[in-house]
Amino acid sequence: MLVVPLVFLALVLGVVEIDDPRALGRVGLKTLIWIVAVTAVAVGIGLLLVNVLQPGRGVPHEVGERLIAEAGQRGGEITSCRDAMSARDMLLEIVPINPVRAASEGNLLGRMFFALVFGVAAAVVRSPGTRTFVDTMQGVYDICLKLIEWVIRLAPFAVAALLFTLTARMGWDVLLQLARYVGVVLLALVLQCFVVLPLLVRYLGGMSPGTFFRGAKIAMVTAFSTSSSSATLPTTLEAAENRLGVPRRISRFVCTLGATANMNGTALYEGITVLFLAQFFGVDLNLAQQALVLLICVLGGVGAAGVPGGSLPVIAMILGMFGIPPEGIGLVLGIDRLLDMSRTTLNVAGDLAASVVVARGEDEQVPVASA
Ligand code: ASP
C-alpha cells in the first residue's frame, strides 16, 4: 500500500534535496561503485564455498529427480517467465510508455526512472510553483511516514504469526534432504552480513557495527518476514533516517535505488544455486566460466525484482545460458522461502550499509565545499 507512493516521493525529494547536479553525480557514482564491488565480493564468497564444500554432489539423484518432479508446475511457470522477458525487454522497460501503468503493474525500474527525471526537472526549475509542489510532496511523504510508524508497531505480532505459519507449512523433510546446500547458502549469507558489511561500515562508514545493527534491526526483521526488499523499503528508509542518522537526501536516494538494484544476498544466492545445480547435473564449469557466472550474477542482482522469489526467473535464465537444465530450479523450490527470507535480510542490510558509507563521504565534502 505504501510502496508505490513512497518510491516516487522518496526519489523525487531525494534528487531535489541533493540539488547540486555534481553532488547528485557523486552520490550516484558512489552508489554504483558500492553495488558492483560489494555484490561481486558476495558472489565471490558464495562461489568459493560451493567449490570447497561441493553441496551439489551430496544430493542423491533419485531424491533430486523426485523434488524436480514435485515442483513440476511451479518450475514450469518460472522457466516460461524466463523466456518471456529477454534482456532487451528489460532494458526497454526502464523507460515506461505510461508511468501510471508502470506503477500499477509493478514495473519498479520504470517507475524509478520516471521519478528520477521528474526530480531532476523539479530541481532545475526553481519557480514558486515548483517550490509549492515540492513542499506538498514533502507533506504527503510525511503522512506516509506516519502510516509506516503505525505499521511498525504491529510488526512484532505480524512477524511471529508469519514465522509460525511458514515453519508449519514448509516442514523439515525437504530441508533435511537439501541440508548441505541450505548450509552453504546460510553460511555465505552470514559471512557477508556479519563479517564483510560490518568491516565496510566500520572502516568506510565510520560507524561501529553494534550501532549499525541496532539501527538496522527493525528493517532486517521486516525483510526477513516479508521476503521483499520493496515491501521493506518504508521501514528501511525509517531506519536509515531516524535510527542510523543518515541524511535524508542520501538515504532516500541510496535506499530507494538499493531496494531494486543493490541485492548482494540475491546475487550471492544466484551464484551458489547455479553452481550447485551444475554440480548436481554433472556440468563442469571451469574458472573462466565461473568468472562469467560471477559477472552475470552481479547483473542478476540488479535485474531481480525486490519481491518474494524475484530472483528465480533470473536463475532459470542463467542456468539456460550455461547448458544446465533450467527445470532444475524445481530442486530448490521447496526450501526457497526460508532462503528468500534470509537473502532479503542481507539485501536490506546491504542497502543500509551503503547509505551509511555513501553519507559519510558526503558529510566530509560539505564543509570543504562551503569553506
Ligand atoms: N526476495 C528478494 C528481495 O526482495 C529477491 C530475491 O532474491 O528473490 O530482495
Tab-separated table of C-alpha atoms and ligand atoms in Angstrom:
chain	number	residue	atom	x	y	z
A	1	MET	CA	0.000	0.000	0.000
A	2	LEU	CA	2.806	2.392	0.873
A	3	VAL	CA	5.487	1.267	-1.564
A	4	VAL	CA	4.156	2.897	-4.749
A	5	PRO	CA	3.771	6.420	-3.310
A	6	LEU	CA	6.969	6.103	-1.314
A	7	VAL	CA	9.265	5.076	-4.161
A	8	PHE	CA	8.085	8.055	-6.167
A	9	LEU	CA	8.159	10.599	-3.347
A	10	ALA	CA	11.443	9.416	-1.831
A	11	LEU	CA	13.291	9.521	-5.133
A	12	VAL	CA	11.903	12.867	-6.287
A	13	LEU	CA	12.537	14.518	-2.917
A	14	GLY	CA	15.966	12.859	-2.673
A	15	VAL	CA	17.019	14.275	-6.037
A	16	VAL	CA	15.525	17.723	-5.338
A	17	GLU	CA	17.312	17.899	-1.986
A	18	ILE	CA	20.673	16.878	-3.395
A	19	ASP	CA	20.143	19.930	-5.532
A	20	ASP	CA	23.675	20.362	-6.828
A	21	PRO	CA	23.964	18.238	-10.002
A	22	ARG	CA	27.613	17.468	-9.225
A	23	ALA	CA	26.676	16.115	-5.796
A	24	LEU	CA	23.945	14.027	-7.414
A	25	GLY	CA	26.501	12.604	-9.830
A	26	ARG	CA	28.900	11.896	-6.977
A	27	VAL	CA	26.303	10.153	-4.802
A	28	GLY	CA	25.095	8.212	-7.837
A	29	LEU	CA	28.591	7.137	-8.782
A	30	LYS	CA	29.487	6.073	-5.252
A	31	THR	CA	26.275	4.080	-5.007
A	32	LEU	CA	27.039	2.387	-8.303
A	33	ILE	CA	30.599	1.500	-7.265
A	34	TRP	CA	29.284	0.086	-3.978
A	35	ILE	CA	26.663	-2.023	-5.765
A	36	VAL	CA	29.153	-3.573	-8.183
A	37	ALA	CA	32.038	-4.053	-5.732
A	38	VAL	CA	30.126	-5.333	-2.698
A	39	THR	CA	27.909	-7.588	-4.801
A	40	ALA	CA	30.973	-9.058	-6.515
A	41	VAL	CA	32.506	-9.833	-3.105
A	42	ALA	CA	29.249	-11.507	-2.029
A	43	VAL	CA	29.058	-13.682	-5.144
A	44	GLY	CA	32.780	-14.486	-4.783
A	45	ILE	CA	32.222	-15.777	-1.236
A	46	GLY	CA	29.318	-17.894	-2.460
A	47	LEU	CA	31.236	-19.414	-5.367
A	48	LEU	CA	34.245	-20.160	-3.176
A	49	LEU	CA	32.123	-22.013	-0.637
A	50	VAL	CA	30.316	-24.096	-3.288
A	51	ASN	CA	33.654	-25.105	-4.799
A	52	VAL	CA	35.091	-26.083	-1.436
A	53	LEU	CA	32.052	-27.749	0.123
A	54	GLN	CA	30.554	-29.248	-3.081
A	55	PRO	CA	26.925	-29.399	-1.882
A	56	GLY	CA	25.663	-30.456	-5.341
A	57	ARG	CA	27.371	-33.805	-5.034
A	58	GLY	CA	25.598	-34.509	-1.748
A	59	VAL	CA	22.027	-34.878	-3.000
A	60	PRO	CA	21.141	-38.449	-4.072
A	61	HIS	CA	19.945	-38.409	-7.690
A	62	GLU	CA	16.618	-40.117	-7.072
A	63	VAL	CA	15.816	-37.543	-4.362
A	64	GLY	CA	16.711	-34.732	-6.777
A	65	GLU	CA	14.544	-36.128	-9.567
A	66	ARG	CA	11.645	-36.525	-7.163
A	67	LEU	CA	11.932	-32.923	-5.948
A	68	ILE	CA	12.063	-31.625	-9.525
A	69	ALA	CA	9.003	-33.698	-10.458
A	70	GLU	CA	7.091	-32.490	-7.382
A	71	ALA	CA	7.861	-28.867	-8.196
A	72	GLY	CA	6.609	-29.564	-11.771
A	73	GLN	CA	4.057	-26.845	-12.373
A	74	ARG	CA	5.723	-24.041	-10.434
A	75	GLY	CA	9.092	-24.833	-12.017
A	76	GLY	CA	7.440	-24.647	-15.450
A	77	GLU	CA	5.931	-21.257	-14.653
A	78	ILE	CA	9.318	-19.881	-13.645
A	79	THR	CA	11.142	-21.200	-16.690
A	80	SER	CA	8.459	-19.841	-19.054
A	81	CYS	CA	8.702	-16.474	-17.311
A	82	ARG	CA	12.386	-16.504	-18.260
A	83	ASP	CA	11.505	-16.821	-21.952
A	84	ALA	CA	9.001	-14.009	-21.813
A	85	MET	CA	11.443	-11.411	-20.508
A	86	SER	CA	14.579	-11.004	-22.574
A	87	ALA	CA	17.462	-8.692	-21.682
A	88	ARG	CA	16.248	-6.329	-24.408
A	89	ASP	CA	12.742	-6.195	-22.916
A	90	MET	CA	14.232	-5.479	-19.521
A	91	LEU	CA	16.205	-2.568	-20.916
A	92	LEU	CA	13.188	-1.183	-22.735
A	93	GLU	CA	11.083	-1.434	-19.571
A	94	ILE	CA	13.272	1.191	-17.932
A	95	VAL	CA	11.569	3.967	-19.879
A	96	PRO	CA	7.847	3.348	-19.368
A	97	ILE	CA	5.335	4.253	-22.047
A	98	ASN	CA	2.868	5.107	-19.321
A	99	PRO	CA	4.270	5.816	-15.840
A	100	VAL	CA	0.912	5.293	-14.144
A	101	ARG	CA	0.585	1.873	-15.697
A	102	ALA	CA	4.212	1.109	-14.741
A	103	ALA	CA	3.273	1.879	-11.144
A	104	SER	CA	0.158	-0.274	-11.171
A	105	GLU	CA	1.845	-3.213	-12.905
A	106	GLY	CA	4.799	-3.307	-10.551
A	107	ASN	CA	7.426	-2.172	-13.061
A	108	LEU	CA	9.743	-0.756	-10.437
A	109	LEU	CA	12.590	0.200	-12.750
A	110	GLY	CA	10.277	2.219	-14.992
A	111	ARG	CA	8.704	3.905	-12.029
A	112	MET	CA	12.106	4.816	-10.632
A	113	PHE	CA	13.320	6.190	-13.933
A	114	PHE	CA	10.266	8.430	-14.156
A	115	ALA	CA	10.781	9.631	-10.560
A	116	LEU	CA	14.461	10.353	-11.215
A	117	VAL	CA	13.939	12.514	-14.295
A	118	PHE	CA	10.947	14.173	-12.617
A	119	GLY	CA	13.166	15.005	-9.618
A	120	VAL	CA	15.946	16.388	-11.803
A	121	ALA	CA	13.467	18.649	-13.615
A	122	ALA	CA	11.937	19.782	-10.304
A	123	ALA	CA	15.422	20.652	-9.044
A	124	VAL	CA	16.273	22.619	-12.171
A	125	VAL	CA	13.032	24.654	-12.448
A	126	ARG	CA	13.051	26.995	-9.478
A	127	SER	CA	9.710	28.723	-9.940
A	128	PRO	CA	7.388	29.440	-6.984
A	129	GLY	CA	5.075	26.833	-8.470
A	130	THR	CA	7.621	24.015	-8.285
A	131	ARG	CA	8.598	25.038	-4.770
A	132	THR	CA	4.988	24.784	-3.606
A	133	PHE	CA	4.686	21.457	-5.355
A	134	VAL	CA	7.809	20.088	-3.691
A	135	ASP	CA	6.517	21.281	-0.293
A	136	THR	CA	3.268	19.434	-0.964
A	137	MET	CA	5.179	16.269	-1.865
A	138	GLN	CA	7.102	16.612	1.379
A	139	GLY	CA	3.767	16.786	3.204
A	140	VAL	CA	2.499	13.604	1.532
A	141	TYR	CA	5.809	11.905	2.316
A	142	ASP	CA	5.485	12.850	5.999
A	143	ILE	CA	1.970	11.396	6.052
A	144	CYS	CA	3.302	8.145	4.556
A	145	LEU	CA	5.993	8.002	7.238
A	146	LYS	CA	3.325	8.366	9.927
A	147	LEU	CA	1.421	5.445	8.427
A	148	ILE	CA	4.624	3.396	8.429
A	149	GLU	CA	5.173	4.179	12.084
A	150	TRP	CA	1.770	2.683	12.835
A	151	VAL	CA	2.549	-0.396	10.759
A	152	ILE	CA	5.844	-0.877	12.584
A	153	ARG	CA	4.027	-1.004	15.896
A	154	LEU	CA	2.137	-4.053	14.629
A	155	ALA	CA	5.267	-5.691	13.240
A	156	PRO	CA	6.268	-7.886	16.209
A	157	PHE	CA	2.875	-9.666	16.207
A	158	ALA	CA	2.832	-9.997	12.432
A	159	VAL	CA	6.356	-11.397	12.332
A	160	ALA	CA	5.575	-14.009	14.967
A	161	ALA	CA	2.437	-15.130	13.110
A	162	LEU	CA	4.230	-15.269	9.759
A	163	LEU	CA	7.148	-17.309	11.014
A	164	PHE	CA	4.825	-19.751	12.739
A	165	THR	CA	2.780	-20.364	9.564
A	166	LEU	CA	5.871	-20.724	7.413
A	167	THR	CA	7.623	-23.254	9.597
A	168	ALA	CA	4.434	-25.266	9.927
A	169	ARG	CA	3.848	-25.309	6.148
A	170	MET	CA	7.371	-25.958	4.985
A	171	GLY	CA	8.116	-28.980	7.121
A	172	TRP	CA	11.549	-30.317	7.889
A	173	ASP	CA	11.884	-33.217	5.439
A	174	VAL	CA	12.733	-31.212	2.317
A	175	LEU	CA	15.056	-29.111	4.406
A	176	LEU	CA	16.982	-32.165	5.606
A	177	GLN	CA	17.437	-33.586	2.114
A	178	LEU	CA	18.995	-30.380	0.907
A	179	ALA	CA	20.774	-29.635	4.176
A	180	ARG	CA	24.241	-29.140	2.684
A	181	TYR	CA	23.008	-26.715	0.054
A	182	VAL	CA	20.969	-24.792	2.631
A	183	GLY	CA	24.009	-24.778	4.941
A	184	VAL	CA	26.294	-23.334	2.241
A	185	VAL	CA	23.795	-20.569	1.358
A	186	LEU	CA	23.260	-19.619	5.001
A	187	LEU	CA	26.999	-19.698	5.762
A	188	ALA	CA	27.774	-17.409	2.825
A	189	LEU	CA	24.946	-15.032	3.795
A	190	VAL	CA	26.170	-14.908	7.394
A	191	LEU	CA	29.768	-14.206	6.300
A	192	GLN	CA	28.684	-11.369	4.054
A	193	CYS	CA	26.219	-9.915	6.554
A	194	PHE	CA	28.218	-10.237	9.755
A	195	VAL	CA	31.827	-10.028	8.550
A	196	VAL	CA	32.051	-8.106	5.263
A	197	LEU	CA	29.342	-5.480	5.880
A	198	PRO	CA	30.464	-4.621	9.454
A	199	LEU	CA	34.043	-4.168	8.214
A	200	LEU	CA	32.860	-1.794	5.483
A	201	VAL	CA	30.563	0.081	7.850
A	202	ARG	CA	33.391	0.416	10.365
A	203	TYR	CA	36.236	1.419	8.076
A	204	LEU	CA	34.444	3.209	5.264
A	205	GLY	CA	31.373	4.447	7.126
A	206	GLY	CA	32.993	5.237	10.481
A	207	MET	CA	30.157	3.592	12.434
A	208	SER	CA	30.551	0.820	14.978
A	209	PRO	CA	28.929	-2.462	13.881
A	210	GLY	CA	26.924	-2.561	17.119
A	211	THR	CA	25.323	0.812	16.407
A	212	PHE	CA	24.704	-0.223	12.821
A	213	PHE	CA	22.918	-3.464	13.634
A	214	ARG	CA	20.885	-1.885	16.443
A	215	GLY	CA	19.641	0.741	13.990
A	216	ALA	CA	19.154	-1.704	11.126
A	217	LYS	CA	17.362	-4.349	13.213
A	218	ILE	CA	13.804	-3.271	12.543
A	219	ALA	CA	14.352	-3.216	8.770
A	220	MET	CA	16.180	-6.551	8.810
A	221	VAL	CA	13.374	-8.209	10.769
A	222	THR	CA	10.801	-6.791	8.358
A	223	ALA	CA	12.850	-8.058	5.399
A	224	PHE	CA	13.110	-11.496	6.977
A	225	SER	CA	9.388	-11.753	7.481
A	226	THR	CA	8.213	-10.275	4.167
A	227	SER	CA	10.918	-11.677	1.799
A	228	SER	CA	10.622	-8.470	-0.159
A	229	SER	CA	13.067	-5.573	-0.348
A	230	SER	CA	10.369	-3.413	-1.931
A	231	ALA	CA	7.826	-4.085	0.789
A	232	THR	CA	10.528	-3.361	3.371
A	233	LEU	CA	11.521	-0.059	1.741
A	234	PRO	CA	9.389	2.151	4.011
A	235	THR	CA	10.974	0.563	7.074
A	236	THR	CA	14.444	0.741	5.511
A	237	LEU	CA	14.008	4.486	4.996
A	238	GLU	CA	12.762	4.921	8.530
A	239	ALA	CA	15.740	3.004	9.930
A	240	ALA	CA	18.267	4.915	7.820
A	241	GLU	CA	16.896	8.356	8.642
A	242	ASN	CA	15.754	8.064	12.229
A	243	ARG	CA	17.889	5.275	13.681
A	244	LEU	CA	21.172	5.475	11.780
A	245	GLY	CA	21.189	9.240	11.301
A	246	VAL	CA	21.801	9.120	7.551
A	247	PRO	CA	20.887	12.485	5.959
A	248	ARG	CA	17.528	12.227	4.225
A	249	ARG	CA	18.800	13.258	0.824
A	250	ILE	CA	21.274	10.371	0.858
A	251	SER	CA	19.059	7.704	2.414
A	252	ARG	CA	16.167	8.411	0.081
A	253	PHE	CA	18.348	8.127	-2.964
A	254	VAL	CA	20.520	5.156	-1.931
A	255	CYS	CA	17.880	3.014	-0.207
A	256	THR	CA	15.205	3.529	-2.851
A	257	LEU	CA	17.606	2.652	-5.627
A	258	GLY	CA	19.065	-0.136	-3.498
A	259	ALA	CA	15.688	-1.809	-2.974
A	260	THR	CA	15.741	-2.937	-6.605
A	261	ALA	CA	19.350	-2.668	-7.690
A	262	ASN	CA	21.531	-3.395	-4.657
A	263	MET	CA	20.961	-7.040	-3.818
A	264	ASN	CA	24.087	-8.734	-2.565
A	265	GLY	CA	22.123	-11.514	-0.868
A	266	THR	CA	20.229	-12.285	-4.057
A	267	ALA	CA	23.344	-12.235	-6.260
A	268	LEU	CA	25.183	-14.498	-3.827
A	269	TYR	CA	22.242	-16.893	-3.808
A	270	GLU	CA	22.053	-16.925	-7.594
A	271	GLY	CA	25.747	-17.808	-7.838
A	272	ILE	CA	25.522	-20.631	-5.312
A	273	THR	CA	22.366	-22.075	-6.845
A	274	VAL	CA	23.725	-22.055	-10.396
A	275	LEU	CA	26.911	-23.820	-9.316
A	276	PHE	CA	25.024	-26.205	-7.049
A	277	LEU	CA	22.760	-27.298	-9.902
A	278	ALA	CA	25.759	-27.538	-12.232
A	279	GLN	CA	27.338	-29.944	-9.751
A	280	PHE	CA	24.094	-31.887	-9.414
A	281	PHE	CA	23.708	-32.335	-13.181
A	282	GLY	CA	27.437	-33.035	-13.633
A	283	VAL	CA	28.077	-29.919	-15.744
A	284	ASP	CA	31.678	-28.832	-15.206
A	285	LEU	CA	32.254	-25.100	-15.183
A	286	ASN	CA	35.894	-24.034	-15.475
A	287	LEU	CA	37.363	-20.954	-13.841
A	288	ALA	CA	36.648	-18.639	-16.787
A	289	GLN	CA	33.027	-19.815	-16.888
A	290	GLN	CA	32.718	-19.291	-13.151
A	291	ALA	CA	34.075	-15.766	-13.553
A	292	LEU	CA	31.335	-15.235	-16.110
A	293	VAL	CA	28.770	-16.617	-13.635
A	294	LEU	CA	30.055	-14.055	-11.131
A	295	LEU	CA	29.628	-11.210	-13.577
A	296	ILE	CA	26.176	-12.305	-14.621
A	297	CYS	CA	25.095	-12.740	-11.006
A	298	VAL	CA	26.178	-9.167	-10.208
A	299	LEU	CA	23.911	-8.034	-13.055
A	300	GLY	CA	21.296	-10.562	-11.912
A	301	GLY	CA	21.222	-8.853	-8.521
A	302	VAL	CA	20.357	-5.597	-10.259
A	303	GLY	CA	17.819	-7.252	-12.543
A	304	ALA	CA	15.899	-9.277	-9.935
A	305	ALA	CA	12.696	-7.709	-8.627
A	306	GLY	CA	12.511	-6.964	-4.906
A	307	VAL	CA	9.588	-9.315	-4.353
A	308	PRO	CA	9.381	-12.838	-2.882
A	309	GLY	CA	11.073	-15.235	-5.319
A	310	GLY	CA	12.143	-12.322	-7.536
A	311	SER	CA	15.461	-13.966	-8.380
A	312	LEU	CA	14.063	-17.329	-9.516
A	313	PRO	CA	13.377	-16.338	-13.165
A	314	VAL	CA	16.859	-14.790	-13.294
A	315	ILE	CA	18.387	-18.050	-12.062
A	316	ALA	CA	16.438	-20.018	-14.677
A	317	MET	CA	17.835	-17.692	-17.335
A	318	ILE	CA	21.433	-18.106	-16.132
A	319	LEU	CA	21.045	-21.905	-15.988
A	320	GLY	CA	19.954	-21.938	-19.616
A	321	MET	CA	22.977	-19.858	-20.604
A	322	PHE	CA	25.382	-22.441	-19.209
A	323	GLY	CA	23.642	-25.529	-20.542
A	324	ILE	CA	22.255	-26.575	-17.154
A	325	PRO	CA	18.617	-27.795	-17.329
A	326	PRO	CA	16.520	-24.784	-16.132
A	327	GLU	CA	13.844	-27.085	-14.695
A	328	GLY	CA	16.494	-27.998	-12.098
A	329	ILE	CA	15.236	-24.933	-10.268
A	330	GLY	CA	12.470	-27.258	-9.046
A	331	LEU	CA	15.057	-28.957	-6.853
A	332	VAL	CA	15.341	-25.936	-4.589
A	333	LEU	CA	11.795	-24.549	-4.776
A	334	GLY	CA	10.617	-26.433	-1.699
A	335	ILE	CA	13.007	-24.613	0.581
A	336	ASP	CA	13.131	-21.352	-1.315
A	337	ARG	CA	11.003	-19.402	1.123
A	338	LEU	CA	13.415	-19.858	4.001
A	339	LEU	CA	16.398	-18.890	1.853
A	340	ASP	CA	14.435	-15.999	0.347
A	341	MET	CA	13.769	-14.616	3.821
A	342	SER	CA	17.450	-14.870	4.660
A	343	ARG	CA	18.819	-13.348	1.449
A	344	THR	CA	16.310	-10.482	1.576
A	345	THR	CA	17.576	-9.681	5.086
A	346	LEU	CA	21.091	-9.342	3.678
A	347	ASN	CA	19.810	-7.277	0.739
A	348	VAL	CA	18.258	-4.755	3.101
A	349	ALA	CA	21.258	-4.723	5.473
A	350	GLY	CA	23.376	-4.034	2.366
A	351	ASP	CA	21.187	-1.054	1.416
A	352	LEU	CA	21.546	0.430	4.881
A	353	ALA	CA	25.303	-0.159	4.959
A	354	ALA	CA	25.568	1.527	1.550
A	355	SER	CA	23.661	4.567	2.800
A	356	VAL	CA	25.924	4.863	5.870
A	357	VAL	CA	29.093	4.650	3.759
A	358	VAL	CA	27.911	6.982	0.989
A	359	ALA	CA	26.679	9.514	3.574
A	360	ARG	CA	29.994	9.657	5.362
A	361	GLY	CA	31.879	10.736	2.273
A	362	GLU	CA	29.263	13.402	1.620
A	363	ASP	CA	29.451	14.791	5.149
A	364	GLU	CA	33.159	15.260	4.740
A	365	GLN	CA	32.729	17.062	1.482
A	366	VAL	CA	30.094	19.535	2.611
A	367	PRO	CA	32.379	21.713	4.806
A	368	VAL	CA	35.139	21.577	2.214
A	369	ALA	CA	32.788	22.803	-0.494
A	370	SER	CA	31.358	25.599	1.619
A	371	ALA	CA	34.745	26.712	3.013
B	1	ASP	N1	13.135	-11.587	-2.249
B	1	ASP	C1	14.315	-10.885	-2.666
B	1	ASP	C2	14.176	-9.419	-2.333
B	1	ASP	O1	13.103	-8.884	-2.354
B	1	ASP	C3	14.587	-11.067	-4.124
B	1	ASP	C4	15.004	-12.495	-4.376
B	1	ASP	O2	16.172	-12.814	-4.177
B	1	ASP	O3	14.172	-13.317	-4.744
B	1	ASP	O4	15.141	-8.765	-2.037
